[in-house]
Short mmCIF file of C-alpha atoms and ligand atoms in Angstrom, two decimals:
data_model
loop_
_atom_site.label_atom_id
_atom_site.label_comp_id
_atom_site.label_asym_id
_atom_site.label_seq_id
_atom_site.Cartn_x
_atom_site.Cartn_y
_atom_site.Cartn_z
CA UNK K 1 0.00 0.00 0.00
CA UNK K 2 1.56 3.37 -0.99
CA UNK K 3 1.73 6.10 1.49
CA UNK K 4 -0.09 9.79 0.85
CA UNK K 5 1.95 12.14 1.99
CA UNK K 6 0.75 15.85 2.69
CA UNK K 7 2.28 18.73 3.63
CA UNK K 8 2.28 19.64 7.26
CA UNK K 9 -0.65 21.91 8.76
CA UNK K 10 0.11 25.25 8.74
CA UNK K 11 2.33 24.90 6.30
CA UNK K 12 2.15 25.84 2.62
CA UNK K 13 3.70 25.02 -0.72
CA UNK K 14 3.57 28.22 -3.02
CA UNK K 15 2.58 27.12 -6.41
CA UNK K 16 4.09 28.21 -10.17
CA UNK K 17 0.39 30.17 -10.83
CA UNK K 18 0.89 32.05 -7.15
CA UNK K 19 4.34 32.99 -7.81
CA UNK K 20 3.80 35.43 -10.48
CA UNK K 21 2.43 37.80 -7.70
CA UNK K 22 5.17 36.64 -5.01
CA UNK K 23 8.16 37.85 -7.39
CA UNK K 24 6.18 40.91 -8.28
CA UNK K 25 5.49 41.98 -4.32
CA UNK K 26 9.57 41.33 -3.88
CA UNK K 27 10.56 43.15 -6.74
CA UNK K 28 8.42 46.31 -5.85
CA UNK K 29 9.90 45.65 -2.49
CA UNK K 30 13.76 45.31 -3.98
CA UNK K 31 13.65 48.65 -6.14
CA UNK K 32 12.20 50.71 -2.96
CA UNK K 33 15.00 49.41 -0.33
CA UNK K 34 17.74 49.88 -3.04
CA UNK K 35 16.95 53.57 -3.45
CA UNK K 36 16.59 54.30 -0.18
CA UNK K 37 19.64 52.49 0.52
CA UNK K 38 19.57 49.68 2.23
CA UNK K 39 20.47 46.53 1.02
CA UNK K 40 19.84 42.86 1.67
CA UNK K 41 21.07 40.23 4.13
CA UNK K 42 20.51 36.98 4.22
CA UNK K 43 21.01 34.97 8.21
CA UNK K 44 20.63 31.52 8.60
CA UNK K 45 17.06 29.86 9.59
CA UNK K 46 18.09 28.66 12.65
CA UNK K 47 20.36 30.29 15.53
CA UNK K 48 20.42 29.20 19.00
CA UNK K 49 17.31 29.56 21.14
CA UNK K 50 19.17 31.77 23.83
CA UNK K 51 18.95 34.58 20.87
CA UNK K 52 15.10 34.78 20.69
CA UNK K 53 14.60 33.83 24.55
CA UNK K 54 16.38 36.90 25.49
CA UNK K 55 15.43 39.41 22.35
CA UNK K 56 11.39 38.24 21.80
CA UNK K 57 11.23 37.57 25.88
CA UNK K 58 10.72 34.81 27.88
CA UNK K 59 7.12 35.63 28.92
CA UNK K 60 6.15 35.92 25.04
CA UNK K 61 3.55 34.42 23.69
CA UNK K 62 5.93 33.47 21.00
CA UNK K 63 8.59 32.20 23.46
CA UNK K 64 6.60 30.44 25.80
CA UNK K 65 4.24 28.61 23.22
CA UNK K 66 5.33 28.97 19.54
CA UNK K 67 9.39 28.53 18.93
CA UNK K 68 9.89 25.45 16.72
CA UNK K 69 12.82 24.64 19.54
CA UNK K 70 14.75 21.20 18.96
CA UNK K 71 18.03 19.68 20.49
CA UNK K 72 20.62 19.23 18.33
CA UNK K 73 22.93 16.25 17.56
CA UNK K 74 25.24 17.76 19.52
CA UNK K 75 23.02 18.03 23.00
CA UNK K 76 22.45 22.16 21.79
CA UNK K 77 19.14 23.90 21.75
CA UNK K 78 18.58 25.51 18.42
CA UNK K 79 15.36 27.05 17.13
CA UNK K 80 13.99 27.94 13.48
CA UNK K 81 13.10 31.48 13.33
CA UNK K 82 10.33 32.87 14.66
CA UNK K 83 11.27 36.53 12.93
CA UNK K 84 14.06 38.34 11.61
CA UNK K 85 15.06 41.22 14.02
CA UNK K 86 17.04 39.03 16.61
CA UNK K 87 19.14 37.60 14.24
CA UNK K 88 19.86 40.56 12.50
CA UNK K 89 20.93 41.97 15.79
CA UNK K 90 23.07 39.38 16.50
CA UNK K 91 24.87 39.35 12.66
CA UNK K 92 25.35 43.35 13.22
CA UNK K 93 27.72 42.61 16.26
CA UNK K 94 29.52 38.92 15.74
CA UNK K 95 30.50 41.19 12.53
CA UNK K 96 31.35 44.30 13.85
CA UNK K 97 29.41 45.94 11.88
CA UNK K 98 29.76 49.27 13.69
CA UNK K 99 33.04 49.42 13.25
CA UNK K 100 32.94 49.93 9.67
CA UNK K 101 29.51 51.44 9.13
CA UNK K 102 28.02 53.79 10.60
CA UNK K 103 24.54 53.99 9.66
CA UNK K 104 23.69 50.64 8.57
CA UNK K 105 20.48 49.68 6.50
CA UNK K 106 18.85 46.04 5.54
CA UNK K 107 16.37 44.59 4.51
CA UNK K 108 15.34 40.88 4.32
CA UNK K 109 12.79 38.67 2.76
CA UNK K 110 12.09 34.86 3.60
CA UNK K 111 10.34 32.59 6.34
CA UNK K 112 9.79 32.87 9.93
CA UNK K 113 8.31 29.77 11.84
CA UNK K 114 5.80 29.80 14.80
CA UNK K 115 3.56 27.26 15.62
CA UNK K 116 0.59 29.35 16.24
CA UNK K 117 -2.91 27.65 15.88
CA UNK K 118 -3.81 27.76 11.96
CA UNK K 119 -6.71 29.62 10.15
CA UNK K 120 -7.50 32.53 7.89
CA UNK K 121 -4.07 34.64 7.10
CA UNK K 122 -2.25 32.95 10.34
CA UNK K 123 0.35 30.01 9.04
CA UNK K 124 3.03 28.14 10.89
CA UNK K 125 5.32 28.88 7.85
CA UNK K 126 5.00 32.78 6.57
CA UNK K 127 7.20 35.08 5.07
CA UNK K 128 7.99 38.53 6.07
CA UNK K 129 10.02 41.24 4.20
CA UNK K 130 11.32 43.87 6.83
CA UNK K 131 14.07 46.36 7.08
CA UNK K 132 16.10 47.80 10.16
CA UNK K 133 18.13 51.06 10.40
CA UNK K 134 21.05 50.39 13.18
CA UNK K 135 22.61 53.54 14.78
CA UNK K 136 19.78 56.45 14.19
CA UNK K 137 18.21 57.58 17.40
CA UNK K 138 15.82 60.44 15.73
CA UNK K 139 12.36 59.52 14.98
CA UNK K 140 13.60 60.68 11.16
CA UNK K 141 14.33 56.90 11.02
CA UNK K 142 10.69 55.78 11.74
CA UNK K 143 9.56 58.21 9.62
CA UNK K 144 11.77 57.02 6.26
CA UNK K 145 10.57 53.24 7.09
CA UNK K 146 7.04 54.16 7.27
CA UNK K 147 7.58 56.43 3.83
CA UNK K 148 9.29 53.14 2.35
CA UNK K 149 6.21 51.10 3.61
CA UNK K 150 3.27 53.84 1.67
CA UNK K 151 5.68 53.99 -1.54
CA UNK K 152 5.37 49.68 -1.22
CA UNK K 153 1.49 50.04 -0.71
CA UNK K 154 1.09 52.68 -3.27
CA UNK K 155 2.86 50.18 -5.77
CA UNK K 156 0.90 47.53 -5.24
CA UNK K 157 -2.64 49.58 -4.84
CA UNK K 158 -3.06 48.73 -1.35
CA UNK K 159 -5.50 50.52 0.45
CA UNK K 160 -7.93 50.60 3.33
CA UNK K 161 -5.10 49.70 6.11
CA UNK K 162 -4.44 51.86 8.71
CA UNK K 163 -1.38 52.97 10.77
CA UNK K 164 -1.72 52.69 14.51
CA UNK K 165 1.13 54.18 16.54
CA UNK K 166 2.39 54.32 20.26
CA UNK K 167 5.20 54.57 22.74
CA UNK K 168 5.62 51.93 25.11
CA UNK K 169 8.16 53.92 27.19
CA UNK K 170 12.24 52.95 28.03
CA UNK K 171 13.45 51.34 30.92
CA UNK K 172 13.53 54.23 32.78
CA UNK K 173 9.62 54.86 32.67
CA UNK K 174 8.46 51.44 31.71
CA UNK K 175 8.96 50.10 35.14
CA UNK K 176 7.14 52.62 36.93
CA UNK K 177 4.17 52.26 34.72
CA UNK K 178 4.32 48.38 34.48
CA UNK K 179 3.92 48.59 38.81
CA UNK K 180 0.80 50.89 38.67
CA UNK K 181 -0.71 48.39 35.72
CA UNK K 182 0.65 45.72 37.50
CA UNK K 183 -1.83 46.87 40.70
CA UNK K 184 -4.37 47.84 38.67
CA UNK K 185 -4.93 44.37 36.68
CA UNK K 186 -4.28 42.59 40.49
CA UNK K 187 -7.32 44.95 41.75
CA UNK K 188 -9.70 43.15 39.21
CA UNK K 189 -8.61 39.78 39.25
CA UNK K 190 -11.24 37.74 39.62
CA UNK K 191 -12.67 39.18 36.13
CA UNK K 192 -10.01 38.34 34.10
CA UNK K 193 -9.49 35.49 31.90
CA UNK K 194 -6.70 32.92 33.48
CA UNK K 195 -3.72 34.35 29.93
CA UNK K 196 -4.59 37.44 32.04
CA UNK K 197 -4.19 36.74 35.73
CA UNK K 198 -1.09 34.76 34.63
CA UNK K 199 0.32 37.64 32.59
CA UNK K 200 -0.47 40.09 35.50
CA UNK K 201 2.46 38.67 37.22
CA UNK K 202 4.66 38.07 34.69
CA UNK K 203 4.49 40.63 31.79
CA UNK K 204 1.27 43.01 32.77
CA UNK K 205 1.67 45.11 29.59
CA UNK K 206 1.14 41.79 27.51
CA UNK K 207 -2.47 41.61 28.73
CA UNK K 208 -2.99 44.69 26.85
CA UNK K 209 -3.59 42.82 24.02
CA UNK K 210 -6.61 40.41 25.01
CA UNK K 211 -9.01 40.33 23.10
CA UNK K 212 -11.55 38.51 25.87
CA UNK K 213 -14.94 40.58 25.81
CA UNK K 214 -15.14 40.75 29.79
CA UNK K 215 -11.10 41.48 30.09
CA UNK K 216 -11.76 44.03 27.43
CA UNK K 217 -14.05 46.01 29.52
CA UNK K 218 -11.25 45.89 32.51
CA UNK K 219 -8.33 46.57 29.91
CA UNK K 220 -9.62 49.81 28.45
CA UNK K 221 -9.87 51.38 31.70
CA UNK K 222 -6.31 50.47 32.94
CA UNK K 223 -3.65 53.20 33.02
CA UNK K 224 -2.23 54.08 30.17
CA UNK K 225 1.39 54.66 29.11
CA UNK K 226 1.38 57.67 28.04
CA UNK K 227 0.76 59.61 31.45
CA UNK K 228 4.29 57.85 32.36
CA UNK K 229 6.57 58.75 29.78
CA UNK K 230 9.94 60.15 30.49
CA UNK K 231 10.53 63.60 28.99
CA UNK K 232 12.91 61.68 25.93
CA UNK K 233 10.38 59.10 25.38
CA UNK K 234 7.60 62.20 24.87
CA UNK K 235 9.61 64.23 23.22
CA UNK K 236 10.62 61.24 20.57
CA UNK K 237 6.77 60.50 20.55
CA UNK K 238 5.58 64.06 19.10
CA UNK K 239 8.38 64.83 16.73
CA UNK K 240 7.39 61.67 15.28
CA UNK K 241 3.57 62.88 15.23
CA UNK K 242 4.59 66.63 14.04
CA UNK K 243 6.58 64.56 11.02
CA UNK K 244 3.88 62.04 10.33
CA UNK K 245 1.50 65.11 10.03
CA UNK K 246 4.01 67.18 8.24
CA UNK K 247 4.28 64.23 5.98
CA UNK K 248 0.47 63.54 5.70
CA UNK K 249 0.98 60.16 6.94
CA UNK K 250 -2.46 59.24 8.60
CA UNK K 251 -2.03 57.17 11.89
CA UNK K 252 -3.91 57.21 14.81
CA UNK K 253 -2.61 57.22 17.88
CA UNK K 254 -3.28 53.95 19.88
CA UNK K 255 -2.39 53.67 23.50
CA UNK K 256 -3.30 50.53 23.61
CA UNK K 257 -1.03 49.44 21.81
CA UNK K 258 1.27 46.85 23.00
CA UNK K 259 3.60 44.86 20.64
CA UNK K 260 3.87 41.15 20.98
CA UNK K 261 7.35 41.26 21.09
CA UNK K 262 9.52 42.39 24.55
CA UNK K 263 12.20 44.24 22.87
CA UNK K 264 10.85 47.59 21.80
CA UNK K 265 11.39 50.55 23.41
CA UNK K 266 9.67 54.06 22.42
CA UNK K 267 8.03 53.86 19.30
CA UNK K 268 5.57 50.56 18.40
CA UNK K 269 3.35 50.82 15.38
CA UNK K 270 1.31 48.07 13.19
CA UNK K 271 -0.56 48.73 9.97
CA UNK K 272 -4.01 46.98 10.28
CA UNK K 273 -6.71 46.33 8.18
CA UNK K 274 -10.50 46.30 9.00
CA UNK K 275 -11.16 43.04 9.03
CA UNK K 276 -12.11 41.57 12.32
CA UNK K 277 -10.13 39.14 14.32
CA UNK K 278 -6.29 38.86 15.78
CA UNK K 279 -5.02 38.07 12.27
CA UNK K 280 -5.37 42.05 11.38
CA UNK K 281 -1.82 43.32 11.24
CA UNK K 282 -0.40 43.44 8.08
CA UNK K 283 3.01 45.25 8.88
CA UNK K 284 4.39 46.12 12.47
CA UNK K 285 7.41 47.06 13.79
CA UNK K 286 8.88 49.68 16.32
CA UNK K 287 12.40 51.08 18.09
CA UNK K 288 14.43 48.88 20.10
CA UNK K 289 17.17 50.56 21.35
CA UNK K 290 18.83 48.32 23.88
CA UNK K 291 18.11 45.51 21.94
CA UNK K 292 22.21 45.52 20.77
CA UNK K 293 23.48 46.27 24.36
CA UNK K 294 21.42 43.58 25.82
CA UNK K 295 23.28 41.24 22.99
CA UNK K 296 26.61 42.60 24.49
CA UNK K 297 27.48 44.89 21.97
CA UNK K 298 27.79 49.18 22.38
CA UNK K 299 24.42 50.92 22.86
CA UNK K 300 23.13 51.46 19.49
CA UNK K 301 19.22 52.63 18.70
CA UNK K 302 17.64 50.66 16.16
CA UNK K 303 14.07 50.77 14.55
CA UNK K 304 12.65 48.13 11.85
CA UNK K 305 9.10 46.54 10.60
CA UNK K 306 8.43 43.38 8.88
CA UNK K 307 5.90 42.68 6.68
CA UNK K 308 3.58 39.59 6.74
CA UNK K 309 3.77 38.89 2.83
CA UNK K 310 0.55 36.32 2.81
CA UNK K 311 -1.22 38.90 4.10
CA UNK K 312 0.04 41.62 2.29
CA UNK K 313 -0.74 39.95 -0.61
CA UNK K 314 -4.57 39.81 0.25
CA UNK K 315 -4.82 43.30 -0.28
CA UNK K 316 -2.24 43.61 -3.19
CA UNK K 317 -3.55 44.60 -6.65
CA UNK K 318 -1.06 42.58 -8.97
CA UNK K 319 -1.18 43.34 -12.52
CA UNK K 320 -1.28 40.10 -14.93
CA UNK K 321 1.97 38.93 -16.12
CA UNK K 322 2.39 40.03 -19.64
CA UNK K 323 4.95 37.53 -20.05
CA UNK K 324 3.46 34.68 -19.14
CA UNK K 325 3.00 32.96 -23.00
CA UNK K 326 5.55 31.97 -25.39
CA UNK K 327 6.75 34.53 -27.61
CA UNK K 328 7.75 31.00 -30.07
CA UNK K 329 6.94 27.76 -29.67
CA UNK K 330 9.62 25.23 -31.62
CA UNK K 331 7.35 22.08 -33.24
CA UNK K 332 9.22 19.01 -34.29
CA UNK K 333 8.12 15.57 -36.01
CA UNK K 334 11.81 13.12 -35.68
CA UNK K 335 14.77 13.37 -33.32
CA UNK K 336 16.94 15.09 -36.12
CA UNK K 337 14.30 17.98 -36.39
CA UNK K 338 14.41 18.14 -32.62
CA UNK K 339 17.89 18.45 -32.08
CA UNK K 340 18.26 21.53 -34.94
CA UNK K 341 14.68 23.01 -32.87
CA UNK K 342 16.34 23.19 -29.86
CA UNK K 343 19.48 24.81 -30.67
CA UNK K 344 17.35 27.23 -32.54
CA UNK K 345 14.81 27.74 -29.63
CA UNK K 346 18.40 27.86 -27.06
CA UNK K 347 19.68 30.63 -29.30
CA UNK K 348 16.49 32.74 -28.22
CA UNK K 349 16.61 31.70 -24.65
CA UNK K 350 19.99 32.64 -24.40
CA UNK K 351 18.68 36.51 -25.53
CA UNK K 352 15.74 36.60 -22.57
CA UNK K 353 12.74 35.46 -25.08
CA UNK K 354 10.81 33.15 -24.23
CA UNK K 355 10.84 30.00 -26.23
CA UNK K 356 8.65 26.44 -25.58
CA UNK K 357 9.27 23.34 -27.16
CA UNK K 358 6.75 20.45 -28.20
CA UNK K 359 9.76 17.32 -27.48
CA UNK K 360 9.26 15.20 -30.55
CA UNK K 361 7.97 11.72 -29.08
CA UNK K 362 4.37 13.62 -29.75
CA UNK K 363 2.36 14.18 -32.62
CA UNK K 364 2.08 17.07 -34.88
CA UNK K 365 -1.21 17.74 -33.69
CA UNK K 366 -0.84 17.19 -29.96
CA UNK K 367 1.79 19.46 -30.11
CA UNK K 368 0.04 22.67 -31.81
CA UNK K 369 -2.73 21.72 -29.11
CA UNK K 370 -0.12 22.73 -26.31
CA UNK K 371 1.20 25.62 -28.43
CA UNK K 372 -2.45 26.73 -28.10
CA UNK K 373 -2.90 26.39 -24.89
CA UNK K 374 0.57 27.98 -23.76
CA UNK K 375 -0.87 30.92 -25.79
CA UNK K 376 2.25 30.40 -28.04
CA UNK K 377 2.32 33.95 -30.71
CA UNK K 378 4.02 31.61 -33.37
CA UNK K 379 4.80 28.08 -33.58
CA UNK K 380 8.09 27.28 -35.79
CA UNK K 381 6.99 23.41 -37.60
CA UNK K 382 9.94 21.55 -38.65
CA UNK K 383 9.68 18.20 -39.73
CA UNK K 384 11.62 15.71 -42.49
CA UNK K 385 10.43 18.20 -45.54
CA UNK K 386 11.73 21.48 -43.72
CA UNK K 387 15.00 19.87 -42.49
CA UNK K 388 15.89 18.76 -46.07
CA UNK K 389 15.33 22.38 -47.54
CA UNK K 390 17.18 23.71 -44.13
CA UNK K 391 13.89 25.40 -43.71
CA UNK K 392 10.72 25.81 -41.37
CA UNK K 393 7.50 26.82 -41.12
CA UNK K 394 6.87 30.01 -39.14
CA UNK K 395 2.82 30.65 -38.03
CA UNK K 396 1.62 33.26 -36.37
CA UNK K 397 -1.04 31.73 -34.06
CA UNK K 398 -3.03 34.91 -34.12
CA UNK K 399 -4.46 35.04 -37.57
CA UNK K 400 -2.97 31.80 -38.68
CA UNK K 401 -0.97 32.70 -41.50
CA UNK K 402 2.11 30.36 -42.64
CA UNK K 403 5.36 31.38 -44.30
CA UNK K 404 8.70 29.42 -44.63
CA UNK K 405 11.48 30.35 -43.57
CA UNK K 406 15.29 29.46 -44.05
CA UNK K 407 17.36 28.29 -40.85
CA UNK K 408 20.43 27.85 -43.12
CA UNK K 409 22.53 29.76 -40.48
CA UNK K 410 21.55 31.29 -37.50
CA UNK K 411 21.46 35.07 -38.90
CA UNK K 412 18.67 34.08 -41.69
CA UNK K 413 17.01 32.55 -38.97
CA UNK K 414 17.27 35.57 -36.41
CA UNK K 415 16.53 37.86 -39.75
CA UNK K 416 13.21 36.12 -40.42
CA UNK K 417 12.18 36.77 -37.08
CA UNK K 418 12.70 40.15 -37.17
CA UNK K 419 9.50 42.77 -36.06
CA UNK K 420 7.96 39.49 -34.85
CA UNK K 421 9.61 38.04 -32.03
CA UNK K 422 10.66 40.62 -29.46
P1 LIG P 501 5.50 40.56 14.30
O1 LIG P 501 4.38 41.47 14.66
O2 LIG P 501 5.67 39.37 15.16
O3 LIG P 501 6.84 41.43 14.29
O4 LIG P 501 5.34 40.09 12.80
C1 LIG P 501 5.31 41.01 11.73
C2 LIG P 501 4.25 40.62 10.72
O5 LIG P 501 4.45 39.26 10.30
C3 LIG P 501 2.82 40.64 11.25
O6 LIG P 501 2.27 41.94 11.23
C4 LIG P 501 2.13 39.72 10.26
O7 LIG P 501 1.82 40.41 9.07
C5 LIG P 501 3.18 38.69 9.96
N1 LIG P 501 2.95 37.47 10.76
C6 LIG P 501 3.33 37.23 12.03
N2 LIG P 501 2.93 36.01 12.43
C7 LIG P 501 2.30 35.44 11.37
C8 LIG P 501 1.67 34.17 11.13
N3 LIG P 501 1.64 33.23 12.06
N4 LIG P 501 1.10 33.96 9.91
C9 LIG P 501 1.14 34.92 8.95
N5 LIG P 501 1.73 36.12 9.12
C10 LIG P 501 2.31 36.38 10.31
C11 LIG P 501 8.07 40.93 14.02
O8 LIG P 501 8.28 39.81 13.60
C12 LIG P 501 9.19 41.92 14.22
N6 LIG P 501 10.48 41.25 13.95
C13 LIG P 501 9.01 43.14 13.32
C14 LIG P 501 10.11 44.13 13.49
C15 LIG P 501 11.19 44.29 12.66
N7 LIG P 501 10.25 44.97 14.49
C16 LIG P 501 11.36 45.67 14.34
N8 LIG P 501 11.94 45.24 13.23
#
């Protein structure tokens, strides 16, 4: 009995017709970083779980419930990537990257792993494109990657998401804030949900985020951050406003706003659509500017966002690929016609057009049948006739009209395709 195999859930193969609109989304993406100047870098998939524990946070949902974590063969605990930033951090100081740069931009594109539960625009595989500025402490640097993220939507006709932004304070005011939530959340324990009561203790700005109806109605009357800012952290907070409005940048400003994530300090955004449900946020990202020191490198500010590409792509507008069809499709009856087909169809290949062949061990007519259907513009025939005269038979599929053509050399044949073929 043969085995079925499947992939595994939450996981997703990306098929040939999807990845028309994959390539375009990265390419968009490419030309955008590239002119603003930052350029790519590729980490490995996995890195030792120590890196995320620390970075992400131990009381994370994503630490505590979601790292694909596995022991090595050599007794180590590695983990597959649940996101970019933390290894990016780490790359920037095991290669000193300070030293010899001072500003220094990236972006990166590929999967992040989490085993979250499953369903509409949440996968355990996903792919995020983000980018990081190292070394700028101004909110100028928020402001660029949030220009870079509109000039990406405004590409790809995206529209109806919304930017929500917030500061969730430094270690010098988050501590004093995190107490007074801390006493607030214990004051109404017995109506919250158990993630709650647990996170009360552990991480009290995490249960922020529940989205239980009866916590709800506890959480939106809890302090807020902002009435415990430091001066710097307020400061930061409304030049970034006064540039977003300068800018016309539309946010709105969400005190509620807690990241899922331990490591940012100051600014926290996420670009949301209006669809109801957890699975909202489209793009987030925000400062974290001990993030490096806490690694054991100098004090350096950093700021970054990542983009959820699946779910970018729900709201993309991708136009069709133009393309997609055979500008020539090469038509063969015998293996001699074949072999002189396909060093004609490898000649125009080998210039960027796209050429399809029919492989001989088909008939005539089976093979026009795919030309049709590959939307072939003209179909070169060559069979035992043709090769004796060191001719063919050009048609052009679109009003069906025949004409022969010599393939004594490789100029005649390139000349005869002239103002057809581009
Ligand atoms: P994050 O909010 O965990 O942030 O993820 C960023 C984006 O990745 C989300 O807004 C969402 O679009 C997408 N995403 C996350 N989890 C899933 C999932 N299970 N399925 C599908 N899409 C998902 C970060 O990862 C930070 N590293 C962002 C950052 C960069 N902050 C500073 N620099």
């Amino acid at each position: 009995m043969s085995i079925k195999y499947t992939s595994i859930t939450g996981f997703k193969d990306i098929l040939p017709e999807a990845i028309y609109a994959w390539q375009y989304v990265e390419d968009i993406c490419r030309k955008i970083f590239k002119s603003s100047g930052y350029r790519e870098i590729r980490t490995p998939l996995i890195e030792k779980t120590e890196l995320f524990k620390r970075s992400i946070g131990e009381t994370t949902d994503i630490v505590e419930k979601e790292m694909y974590t596995f022991i090595d063969k050599n007794g180590e605990s590695l983990t597959i990537r649940p996101e970019g930033t933390a290894s990016v951090v780490r790359s920037y100081i095991e290669n000193n990257i300070k030293m010899k740069e001072k500003i220094f931009k990236i972006f990166y594109m590929g999967p992040m792993f989490r085993h979250e539960r499953p369903q509409k625009g949440r996968l355990r595989q996903f792919h995020q494109i983000g980018a990081e500025i190292f070394n700028v402490s101004a909110p100028s640097a928020e402001t660029e990657l949030l220009l870079i993220i509109n000039s990406i939507f405004d590409n790809l006709n995206v529209t109806n998401l919304h930017l929500h932004i917030n500061s969730v304070g430094c270690p010098s005011c988050r501590p004093e804030y995190s107490k007074e939530l801390k006493k607030y959340l214990k004051s109404n324990i017995n109506n919250l949900c158990d993630n709650c009561r647990r996170r009360s203790d552990t991480n009290p700005m995490r249960a922020l985020d529940c989205k239980n109806e009866e916590c709800r109605v506890i959480l939106d009357k809890a302090p807020v951050i902002s009435e415990y800012l430091c001066k710097e952290c307020k400061t930061h907070l409304n030049n970034l406003q006064l540039y977003l409005k300068e800018l016309n940048i539309n946010y709105i400003y969400n005190q509620s706003l807690v990241r899922g994530l331990d490591y940012y300090t100051k600014t926290a955004f996420e670009i949301v659509s209006d669809e109801e449900g957890a699975q909202n946020a489209v793009v987030a990202g925000g400062r974290y500017d001990n993030l490096v020191e806490i690694f054991g490198g100098e004090p350096t500010p950093a700021v970054g966002f990542a983009i959820g590409v699946e779910r970018l792509l729900r709201f993309a507008h991708i136009p069709e690929d133009t393309n997609a069809s055979p500008e020539l499709f090469v038509a063969t009856i015998g293996r001699e016609a074949y072999s002189v087909a396909i060093k004609l169809a490898m000649l125009l290949r080998t210039k960027g057009i796209y050429v399809e062949t029919g492989y001989s061990d088909r008939s005539l007519k089976s093979q026009m049948r795919l030309a049709d259907k590959l939307k072939a513009k003209y179909v070169l025939m060559i069979g035992e006739e043709e090769l004796k005269n060191k001719s063919a038979l050009l048609k052009n599929m679109s009003n069906s009209r025949q004409e022969i053509i010599s393939i004594k050399t490789e100029d005649d044949f390139l000349n005869s395709l002239k103002g057809k073929i581009t």
